[in-house]
PDB file of C-alpha atoms in Angstrom:
ATOM      1  CA  ILE A  21     104.816  75.674  85.252  1.00 67.00           C
ATOM      2  CA  LEU A  22     106.147  76.147  88.768  1.00 73.00           C
ATOM      3  CA  SER A  23     107.120  73.295  91.037  1.00 86.00           C
ATOM      4  CA  PRO A  24     104.885  72.820  94.096  1.00 90.00           C
ATOM      5  CA  LYS A  25     107.589  74.392  96.295  1.00 88.00           C
ATOM      6  CA  TYR A  26     107.743  77.606  94.241  1.00 83.00           C
ATOM      7  CA  MET A  27     103.990  77.659  93.720  1.00 87.00           C
ATOM      8  CA  LYS A  28     103.523  77.703  97.498  1.00 89.00           C
ATOM      9  CA  ILE A  29     106.014  80.581  97.824  1.00 83.00           C
ATOM     10  CA  MET A  30     104.255  82.532  95.065  1.00 82.00           C
ATOM     11  CA  ILE A  31     100.818  82.001  96.620  1.00 87.00           C
ATOM     12  CA  LYS A  32     102.064  83.196 100.017  1.00 85.00           C
ATOM     13  CA  PHE A  33     103.633  86.252  98.426  1.00 79.00           C
ATOM     14  CA  ARG A  34     100.523  87.158  96.454  1.00 82.00           C
ATOM     15  CA  THR A  35      98.216  86.729  99.462  1.00 85.00           C
ATOM     16  CA  THR A  36     100.496  88.668 101.870  1.00 82.00           C
ATOM     17  CA  ASN A  37     101.049  85.467 103.845  1.00 83.00           C
ATOM     18  CA  HIS A  38     104.801  86.033 104.025  1.00 85.00           C
ATOM     19  CA  ARG A  39     107.447  87.392 106.354  1.00 91.00           C
ATOM     20  CA  LEU A  40     108.282  90.695 104.687  1.00 93.00           C
ATOM     21  CA  PRO A  41     108.686  93.563 107.185  1.00 95.00           C
ATOM     22  CA  VAL A  42     105.420  95.142 106.058  1.00 94.00           C
ATOM     23  CA  GLU A  43     103.572  92.094 107.416  1.00 93.00           C
ATOM     24  CA  THR A  44     105.737  91.088 110.383  1.00 95.00           C
ATOM     25  CA  GLY A  45     105.655  94.695 111.582  1.00 95.00           C
ATOM     26  CA  ARG A  46     101.862  94.645 111.380  1.00 94.00           C
ATOM     27  CA  TRP A  47     101.795  91.503 113.516  1.00 93.00           C
ATOM     28  CA  GLN A  48     104.002  93.300 116.078  1.00 96.00           C
ATOM     29  CA  GLY A  49     101.867  96.454 116.047  1.00 97.00           C
ATOM     30  CA  LYS A  50     104.548  98.662 114.440  1.00 97.00           C
ATOM     31  CA  PRO A  51     103.349 101.717 112.523  1.00 97.00           C
ATOM     32  CA  LEU A  52     103.677 101.295 108.741  1.00 96.00           C
ATOM     33  CA  GLY A  53     106.361 103.989 108.616  1.00 96.00           C
ATOM     34  CA  GLU A  54     108.646 101.835 110.786  1.00 96.00           C
ATOM     35  CA  ARG A  55     108.457  98.575 108.834  1.00 96.00           C
ATOM     36  CA  PHE A  56     111.737  98.981 106.943  1.00 97.00           C
ATOM     37  CA  CYS A  57     113.495  96.630 104.540  1.00 96.00           C
ATOM     38  CA  THR A  58     115.943  94.402 106.409  1.00 94.00           C
ATOM     39  CA  LEU A  59     118.249  93.941 103.403  1.00 95.00           C
ATOM     40  CA  CYS A  60     119.219  97.484 102.447  1.00 93.00           C
ATOM     41  CA  ASN A  61     119.886 100.706 104.326  1.00 89.00           C
ATOM     42  CA  ASN A  62     117.581 102.936 102.283  1.00 92.00           C
ATOM     43  CA  CYS A  63     114.930 103.297 105.032  1.00 94.00           C
ATOM     44  CA  LYS A  64     112.227 102.117 102.638  1.00 96.00           C
ATOM     45  CA  ILE A  65     109.122 100.240 103.698  1.00 96.00           C
ATOM     46  CA  GLY A  66     109.813  96.497 103.287  1.00 95.00           C
ATOM     47  CA  ASP A  67     106.799  95.695 101.120  1.00 93.00           C
ATOM     48  CA  GLU A  68     106.321  93.685  97.937  1.00 88.00           C
ATOM     49  CA  PHE A  69     106.857  96.714  95.689  1.00 88.00           C
ATOM     50  CA  HIS A  70     110.176  97.531  97.341  1.00 92.00           C
ATOM     51  CA  TYR A  71     111.578  94.012  97.100  1.00 88.00           C
ATOM     52  CA  ILE A  72     110.433  93.464  93.518  1.00 85.00           C
ATOM     53  CA  LEU A  73     111.377  96.851  92.067  1.00 85.00           C
ATOM     54  CA  GLU A  74     113.587  98.929  94.370  1.00 90.00           C
ATOM     55  CA  CYS A  75     115.791  97.019  96.827  1.00 93.00           C
ATOM     56  CA  ASP A  76     119.436  97.608  95.919  1.00 93.00           C
ATOM     57  CA  THR A  77     120.586  94.459  97.702  1.00 94.00           C
ATOM     58  CA  ILE A  78     118.746  92.144  95.306  1.00 90.00           C
ATOM     59  CA  GLN A  79     119.213  94.261  92.184  1.00 90.00           C
ATOM     60  CA  ASN A  80     121.543  91.686  90.571  1.00 89.00           C
ATOM     61  CA  ILE A  81     119.016  88.894  91.093  1.00 87.00           C
ATOM     62  CA  ARG A  82     116.291  91.078  89.608  1.00 83.00           C
ATOM     63  CA  LYS A  83     118.416  91.880  86.529  1.00 83.00           C
ATOM     64  CA  CYS A  84     119.288  88.217  86.047  1.00 83.00           C
ATOM     65  CA  LEU A  85     115.627  87.186  86.196  1.00 79.00           C
ATOM     66  CA  THR A  86     114.501  89.883  83.770  1.00 75.00           C
ATOM     67  CA  SER A  87     117.302  88.924  81.366  1.00 77.00           C
ATOM     68  CA  ARG A  88     116.223  85.284  81.455  1.00 74.00           C
ATOM     69  CA  ALA A  89     112.585  86.246  81.019  1.00 71.00           C
ATOM     70  CA  ARG A  90     113.447  88.296  77.922  1.00 70.00           C
ATOM     71  CA  VAL A  91     114.994  85.201  76.371  1.00 72.00           C
ATOM     72  CA  LEU A  92     112.056  82.945  77.263  1.00 71.00           C
ATOM     73  CA  VAL A  93     109.164  85.267  76.470  1.00 70.00           C
ATOM     74  CA  GLN A  94     109.064  87.046  73.138  1.00 69.00           C
ATOM     75  CA  GLY A  95     108.143  90.697  73.384  1.00 64.00           C
ATOM     76  CA  LEU A  96     109.689  91.376  76.781  1.00 62.00           C
ATOM     77  CA  GLY A  97     112.677  92.956  75.086  1.00 63.00           C
ATOM     78  CA  HIS A  98     110.512  95.883  74.043  1.00 68.00           C
ATOM     79  CA  ILE A  99     109.179  96.851  77.474  1.00 69.00           C
ATOM     80  CA  SER A 100     110.911  98.767  80.240  1.00 70.00           C
ATOM     81  CA  TYR A 101     112.976  97.233  83.042  1.00 62.00           C
ATOM     82  CA  CYS A 102     110.258  98.133  85.549  1.00 67.00           C
ATOM     83  CA  GLU A 103     107.577  96.448  83.418  1.00 70.00           C
ATOM     84  CA  ASN A 104     109.792  93.367  83.098  1.00 63.00           C
ATOM     85  CA  ALA A 105     110.118  93.126  86.880  1.00 63.00           C
ATOM     86  CA  LEU A 106     106.369  93.486  87.305  1.00 65.00           C
ATOM     87  CA  PHE A 107     105.824  90.757  84.711  1.00 64.00           C
ATOM     88  CA  LEU A 108     107.944  88.373  86.769  1.00 61.00           C
TER      89      LEU A 108
END
């Protein structure tokens, strides 16, 4: 069970009520193709998919979380890294 603080963050993330470049760029009228990730230099769109699965800058955090999840949830050890990240 998440604390109220993390529950609020998760709800904002799931409802696109966040400050990822994909949303802030929309508020500023930027074309989708110009709403890049502000953490890495890969010129990728800064959307939820990128930050959860692709962004090199937070790769270590992602690996740490999937490792912890594998310990806590039986069965996660048998699915791919990408599926683990999506589970989180």
